[in-house]
Amino acid sequence: MCLELIGDASECIIMKKYIVHGLASMALAAATSSAAAQSGLPPRTQDFMRDAIQLATLLGKVHAVRITCNGRGDQYWRNHMRDLLNTEAPGQSSFRSTLAKAFNDSYSRESARRPICDTATAAAEAQYAAEGAEIAERLAVHYLPK
């Protein structure tokens, strides 16, 4: 929900979009920035695979919400998904197919669930922001061990 200090509902929706954008970008950056340099990375564990699939699912949901509110021309999150695929699953592989399916399935479900841009859609973005922050933390541990 928005802070009471925010003026109107449209400002609330804008604020939540920025929160989702920032946290999901952090998750994507954590997942992809170090992956380009393949040497010295820890092996991909089941936990990593689970988190990458959850990130793909989250990106599908956020893409659906953004399309609902901004129109089909807005491919921002889909482009991030493509970057995730190219970094984490280059070439044809079962992992790439799994990530793409997670994105596509969650996009379809979210599009059907939220056909209009309203306050409930904005509230969903806040939920996805929280999920993205958790995923970002877990993925960062894989690439940046303590």
mmCIF file of C-alpha atoms in Angstrom:
data_model
loop_
_atom_site.group_PDB
_atom_site.id
_atom_site.type_symbol
_atom_site.label_atom_id
_atom_site.label_comp_id
_atom_site.label_asym_id
_atom_site.label_seq_id
_atom_site.Cartn_x
_atom_site.Cartn_y
_atom_site.Cartn_z
ATOM 1 C CA MET A 1 0.000 0.000 0.000
ATOM 2 C CA CYS A 2 1.069 3.605 -0.473
ATOM 3 C CA LEU A 3 2.160 5.871 2.312
ATOM 4 C CA GLU A 4 -0.494 8.372 3.350
ATOM 5 C CA LEU A 5 1.937 11.146 2.482
ATOM 6 C CA ILE A 6 1.554 10.342 -1.221
ATOM 7 C CA GLY A 7 -1.036 12.579 -2.901
ATOM 8 C CA ASP A 8 -3.388 10.581 -5.096
ATOM 9 C CA ALA A 9 -3.893 7.040 -6.380
ATOM 10 C CA SER A 10 -2.022 7.675 -9.635
ATOM 11 C CA GLU A 11 1.059 8.736 -7.662
ATOM 12 C CA CYS A 12 0.700 5.526 -5.648
ATOM 13 C CA ILE A 13 0.714 3.411 -8.803
ATOM 14 C CA ILE A 14 3.767 5.259 -10.122
ATOM 15 C CA MET A 15 5.612 4.781 -6.817
ATOM 16 C CA LYS A 16 4.923 1.055 -6.840
ATOM 17 C CA LYS A 17 6.115 0.742 -10.438
ATOM 18 C CA TYR A 18 9.424 2.281 -9.421
ATOM 19 C CA ILE A 19 9.721 -0.088 -6.452
ATOM 20 C CA VAL A 20 9.113 -3.147 -8.635
ATOM 21 C CA HIS A 21 11.440 -1.828 -11.319
ATOM 22 C CA GLY A 22 14.256 -1.204 -8.859
ATOM 23 C CA LEU A 23 14.042 -4.473 -6.966
ATOM 24 C CA ALA A 24 13.517 -6.680 -9.980
ATOM 25 C CA SER A 25 16.411 -4.922 -11.723
ATOM 26 C CA MET A 26 18.574 -5.676 -8.698
ATOM 27 C CA ALA A 27 17.542 -9.330 -8.891
ATOM 28 C CA LEU A 28 18.340 -9.478 -12.578
ATOM 29 C CA ALA A 29 21.657 -7.705 -12.070
ATOM 30 C CA ALA A 30 22.615 -10.127 -9.319
ATOM 31 C CA ALA A 31 21.754 -13.040 -11.563
ATOM 32 C CA THR A 32 23.490 -11.819 -14.679
ATOM 33 C CA SER A 33 26.351 -9.440 -13.918
ATOM 34 C CA SER A 34 28.845 -11.990 -12.676
ATOM 35 C CA ALA A 35 27.608 -14.784 -14.913
ATOM 36 C CA ALA A 36 29.319 -13.274 -17.949
ATOM 37 C CA ALA A 37 32.668 -14.072 -16.398
ATOM 38 C CA GLN A 38 32.245 -17.835 -16.179
ATOM 39 C CA SER A 39 35.584 -18.618 -14.521
ATOM 40 C CA GLY A 40 35.562 -19.212 -10.805
ATOM 41 C CA LEU A 41 31.806 -19.379 -10.382
ATOM 42 C CA PRO A 42 30.448 -21.915 -7.929
ATOM 43 C CA PRO A 43 28.524 -24.800 -9.484
ATOM 44 C CA ARG A 44 24.828 -24.243 -10.037
ATOM 45 C CA THR A 45 22.972 -25.890 -7.223
ATOM 46 C CA GLN A 46 19.352 -26.940 -7.016
ATOM 47 C CA ASP A 47 18.791 -23.807 -4.924
ATOM 48 C CA PHE A 48 20.240 -21.643 -7.702
ATOM 49 C CA MET A 49 18.070 -23.346 -10.307
ATOM 50 C CA ARG A 50 14.970 -22.871 -8.142
ATOM 51 C CA ASP A 51 15.765 -19.190 -7.627
ATOM 52 C CA ALA A 52 16.432 -18.588 -11.334
ATOM 53 C CA ILE A 53 13.085 -20.204 -12.175
ATOM 54 C CA GLN A 54 11.372 -18.045 -9.541
ATOM 55 C CA LEU A 55 13.013 -14.955 -11.042
ATOM 56 C CA ALA A 56 11.765 -15.953 -14.511
ATOM 57 C CA THR A 57 8.288 -16.427 -13.023
ATOM 58 C CA LEU A 58 8.434 -13.018 -11.360
ATOM 59 C CA LEU A 59 9.595 -11.390 -14.594
ATOM 60 C CA GLY A 60 6.612 -12.943 -16.391
ATOM 61 C CA LYS A 61 4.213 -11.550 -13.786
ATOM 62 C CA VAL A 62 5.752 -8.086 -13.830
ATOM 63 C CA HIS A 63 5.782 -8.096 -17.632
ATOM 64 C CA ALA A 64 2.055 -8.900 -17.641
ATOM 65 C CA VAL A 65 1.302 -6.094 -15.191
ATOM 66 C CA ARG A 66 3.400 -3.626 -17.188
ATOM 67 C CA ILE A 67 1.690 -4.631 -20.449
ATOM 68 C CA THR A 68 -1.704 -4.257 -18.784
ATOM 69 C CA CYS A 69 -0.867 -0.753 -17.598
ATOM 70 C CA ASN A 70 1.388 0.521 -20.408
ATOM 71 C CA GLY A 71 0.308 -1.407 -23.506
ATOM 72 C CA ARG A 72 1.836 -4.143 -25.644
ATOM 73 C CA GLY A 73 4.587 -1.886 -26.932
ATOM 74 C CA ASP A 74 6.277 -1.927 -23.529
ATOM 75 C CA GLN A 75 8.688 -4.848 -23.686
ATOM 76 C CA TYR A 76 10.934 -3.735 -20.826
ATOM 77 C CA TRP A 77 10.631 -6.862 -18.652
ATOM 78 C CA ARG A 78 10.555 -9.220 -21.619
ATOM 79 C CA ASN A 79 13.908 -7.765 -22.674
ATOM 80 C CA HIS A 80 15.269 -8.460 -19.184
ATOM 81 C CA MET A 81 14.018 -12.022 -19.486
ATOM 82 C CA ARG A 82 15.820 -12.383 -22.806
ATOM 83 C CA ASP A 83 19.009 -11.124 -21.119
ATOM 84 C CA LEU A 84 18.528 -13.642 -18.313
ATOM 85 C CA LEU A 85 18.130 -16.468 -20.842
ATOM 86 C CA ASN A 86 21.179 -15.388 -22.843
ATOM 87 C CA THR A 87 23.318 -15.157 -19.729
ATOM 88 C CA GLU A 88 22.138 -18.108 -17.653
ATOM 89 C CA ALA A 89 21.066 -20.514 -20.376
ATOM 90 C CA PRO A 90 22.755 -19.661 -23.679
ATOM 91 C CA GLY A 91 22.036 -22.013 -26.548
ATOM 92 C CA GLN A 92 19.318 -24.590 -26.543
ATOM 93 C CA SER A 93 19.042 -26.440 -23.260
ATOM 94 C CA SER A 94 16.406 -27.885 -21.006
ATOM 95 C CA PHE A 95 17.185 -25.180 -18.432
ATOM 96 C CA ARG A 96 16.532 -22.467 -21.037
ATOM 97 C CA SER A 97 13.225 -24.122 -21.928
ATOM 98 C CA THR A 98 12.306 -24.339 -18.241
ATOM 99 C CA LEU A 99 13.036 -20.639 -17.688
ATOM 100 C CA ALA A 100 11.103 -19.606 -20.808
ATOM 101 C CA LYS A 101 8.139 -21.773 -19.802
ATOM 102 C CA ALA A 102 8.118 -20.287 -16.289
ATOM 103 C CA PHE A 103 8.082 -16.764 -17.762
ATOM 104 C CA ASN A 104 5.412 -17.520 -20.373
ATOM 105 C CA ASP A 105 3.140 -19.446 -18.009
ATOM 106 C CA SER A 106 3.251 -16.762 -15.316
ATOM 107 C CA TYR A 107 2.695 -14.056 -17.929
ATOM 108 C CA SER A 108 -0.411 -15.873 -19.205
ATOM 109 C CA ARG A 109 -1.809 -16.466 -15.725
ATOM 110 C CA GLU A 110 -1.195 -12.881 -14.608
ATOM 111 C CA SER A 111 -2.640 -11.410 -17.823
ATOM 112 C CA ALA A 112 -5.834 -13.416 -17.323
ATOM 113 C CA ARG A 113 -5.956 -12.517 -13.635
ATOM 114 C CA ARG A 114 -5.404 -8.780 -14.117
ATOM 115 C CA PRO A 115 -6.979 -7.672 -17.413
ATOM 116 C CA ILE A 116 -7.220 -3.994 -16.373
ATOM 117 C CA CYS A 117 -4.813 -1.552 -14.732
ATOM 118 C CA ASP A 118 -6.334 -0.603 -11.395
ATOM 119 C CA THR A 119 -5.324 -0.281 -7.756
ATOM 120 C CA ALA A 120 -5.286 -4.067 -7.340
ATOM 121 C CA THR A 121 -2.711 -4.254 -10.129
ATOM 122 C CA ALA A 122 -0.598 -1.649 -8.326
ATOM 123 C CA ALA A 123 -0.876 -3.657 -5.106
ATOM 124 C CA ALA A 124 0.318 -6.741 -6.989
ATOM 125 C CA GLU A 125 3.398 -4.842 -8.106
ATOM 126 C CA ALA A 126 4.273 -4.162 -4.457
ATOM 127 C CA GLN A 127 4.001 -7.890 -3.726
ATOM 128 C CA TYR A 128 6.262 -8.712 -6.666
ATOM 129 C CA ALA A 129 8.766 -6.135 -5.428
ATOM 130 C CA ALA A 130 9.024 -7.955 -2.108
ATOM 131 C CA GLU A 131 9.439 -11.300 -3.883
ATOM 132 C CA GLY A 132 12.088 -9.801 -6.163
ATOM 133 C CA ALA A 133 14.080 -8.520 -3.198
ATOM 134 C CA GLU A 134 14.146 -11.995 -1.645
ATOM 135 C CA ILE A 135 15.215 -13.629 -4.904
ATOM 136 C CA ALA A 136 17.898 -10.990 -5.445
ATOM 137 C CA GLU A 137 19.388 -11.743 -2.050
ATOM 138 C CA ARG A 138 19.481 -15.494 -2.698
ATOM 139 C CA LEU A 139 20.960 -15.128 -6.193
ATOM 140 C CA ALA A 140 23.573 -12.661 -4.974
ATOM 141 C CA VAL A 141 24.805 -15.274 -2.495
ATOM 142 C CA HIS A 142 25.435 -17.654 -5.403
ATOM 143 C CA TYR A 143 27.575 -15.142 -7.275
ATOM 144 C CA LEU A 144 29.008 -13.270 -4.320
ATOM 145 C CA PRO A 145 29.620 -15.864 -1.600
ATOM 146 C CA LYS A 146 30.480 -14.536 1.833
#
